[in-house]
């Protein structure tokens, strides 16, 4: 079975018991990988997707460095051994 690595930023590690690198069974699409993530870390998955299953606006997800929103969203293909990075958006203003 293929596997992928999900990189979790410090701001979300409370949902993973402090783990920054999660290895999950691979899926053919980002949505399938997030479904697998929901099985092992449901609280993390709820921080990534909303109650309708859509990616939250303030979370950016990259597959091998490519922004999934610029591609097919959750339908984005995820090759075996891919690295998925989850980044909450950072809001700020001028000083």
CSV table of C-alpha atoms in Angstrom, one decimal:
chain,number,residue,atom,x,y,z
A,1,UNK,CA,0.0,0.0,0.0
A,2,UNK,CA,1.3,3.4,-0.9
A,3,UNK,CA,1.9,6.1,1.8
A,4,UNK,CA,2.1,9.8,1.9
A,5,UNK,CA,3.6,12.2,4.4
A,6,UNK,CA,1.5,15.1,5.8
A,7,UNK,CA,3.5,17.9,7.3
A,8,UNK,CA,1.7,19.6,10.2
A,9,UNK,CA,2.6,23.1,11.3
A,10,UNK,CA,3.2,23.9,15.0
A,11,UNK,CA,-0.2,25.7,15.2
A,12,UNK,CA,-2.0,22.5,14.4
A,13,UNK,CA,0.2,20.0,16.3
A,14,UNK,CA,-2.2,20.1,19.3
A,15,UNK,CA,-4.5,18.0,17.1
A,16,UNK,CA,-1.8,15.3,16.5
A,17,UNK,CA,-0.3,14.9,19.9
A,18,UNK,CA,2.6,17.1,18.9
A,19,UNK,CA,3.5,15.2,15.8
A,20,UNK,CA,4.8,17.3,12.9
A,21,UNK,CA,5.1,14.5,10.3
A,22,UNK,CA,2.2,12.1,9.8
A,23,UNK,CA,2.4,9.0,7.6
A,24,UNK,CA,-0.9,8.0,6.2
A,25,UNK,CA,-2.1,5.5,3.6
A,26,UNK,CA,-2.0,7.1,0.2
A,27,UNK,CA,-5.0,7.9,-1.9
A,28,UNK,CA,-5.4,8.7,-5.5
A,29,UNK,CA,-6.6,12.3,-4.7
A,30,UNK,CA,-6.1,14.9,-2.0
A,31,UNK,CA,-9.7,14.3,-0.9
A,32,UNK,CA,-9.0,10.6,-0.4
A,33,UNK,CA,-5.9,11.3,1.6
A,34,UNK,CA,-7.9,13.7,3.8
A,35,UNK,CA,-10.5,11.0,4.3
A,36,UNK,CA,-7.7,8.7,5.6
A,37,UNK,CA,-6.4,11.5,7.8
A,38,UNK,CA,-9.9,11.8,9.3
A,39,UNK,CA,-9.8,8.2,10.5
A,40,UNK,CA,-6.6,8.6,12.5
A,41,UNK,CA,-6.7,12.3,13.4
A,42,UNK,CA,-10.3,13.5,13.2
A,43,UNK,CA,-9.7,16.7,15.1
A,44,UNK,CA,-6.9,17.7,12.6
A,45,UNK,CA,-9.1,16.9,9.6
A,46,UNK,CA,-11.9,19.2,11.0
A,47,UNK,CA,-9.4,22.0,11.2
A,48,UNK,CA,-8.6,21.5,7.5
A,49,UNK,CA,-12.1,20.8,6.1
A,50,UNK,CA,-15.5,22.3,7.2
A,51,UNK,CA,-18.7,20.5,8.0
A,52,UNK,CA,-19.5,20.2,4.3
A,53,UNK,CA,-16.2,18.6,3.6
A,54,UNK,CA,-14.7,21.6,1.8
A,55,UNK,CA,-11.3,23.0,2.5
A,56,UNK,CA,-11.4,25.8,5.0
A,57,UNK,CA,-10.7,29.2,3.5
A,58,UNK,CA,-7.9,30.0,6.0
A,59,UNK,CA,-6.0,26.7,5.3
A,60,UNK,CA,-3.6,26.3,2.4
A,61,UNK,CA,-2.8,22.8,1.3
A,62,UNK,CA,0.1,21.9,-1.0
A,63,UNK,CA,0.9,18.6,-2.7
A,64,UNK,CA,4.6,18.3,-3.5
A,65,UNK,CA,4.8,22.1,-3.3
A,66,UNK,CA,1.9,22.8,-5.6
A,67,UNK,CA,-1.1,24.7,-4.2
A,68,UNK,CA,-4.2,22.5,-4.5
A,69,UNK,CA,-6.5,25.5,-4.9
A,70,UNK,CA,-4.6,26.4,-8.1
A,71,UNK,CA,-5.2,22.9,-9.4
A,72,UNK,CA,-8.1,20.5,-8.9
A,73,UNK,CA,-8.7,21.2,-5.2
A,74,UNK,CA,-9.5,18.0,-3.4
A,75,UNK,CA,-9.5,16.2,-6.7
A,76,UNK,CA,-5.8,16.9,-7.1
A,77,UNK,CA,-3.9,13.7,-7.8
A,78,UNK,CA,-1.5,12.6,-5.1
A,79,UNK,CA,1.3,10.3,-6.3
A,80,UNK,CA,2.7,7.6,-4.1
A,81,UNK,CA,5.3,9.0,-1.6
A,82,UNK,CA,3.9,12.5,-2.0
A,83,UNK,CA,4.4,15.2,0.7
A,84,UNK,CA,1.4,17.2,1.7
A,85,UNK,CA,1.9,20.4,3.6
A,86,UNK,CA,-0.9,22.1,5.5
A,87,UNK,CA,-0.5,25.7,6.3
A,88,UNK,CA,-3.0,27.9,8.1
A,89,UNK,CA,-3.2,31.4,6.5
A,90,UNK,CA,-1.5,34.1,8.5
A,91,UNK,CA,-3.4,37.4,8.7
A,92,UNK,CA,-1.7,40.6,9.7
A,93,UNK,CA,-1.5,44.3,9.2
A,94,UNK,CA,1.0,47.0,8.9
A,95,UNK,CA,2.9,48.1,12.0
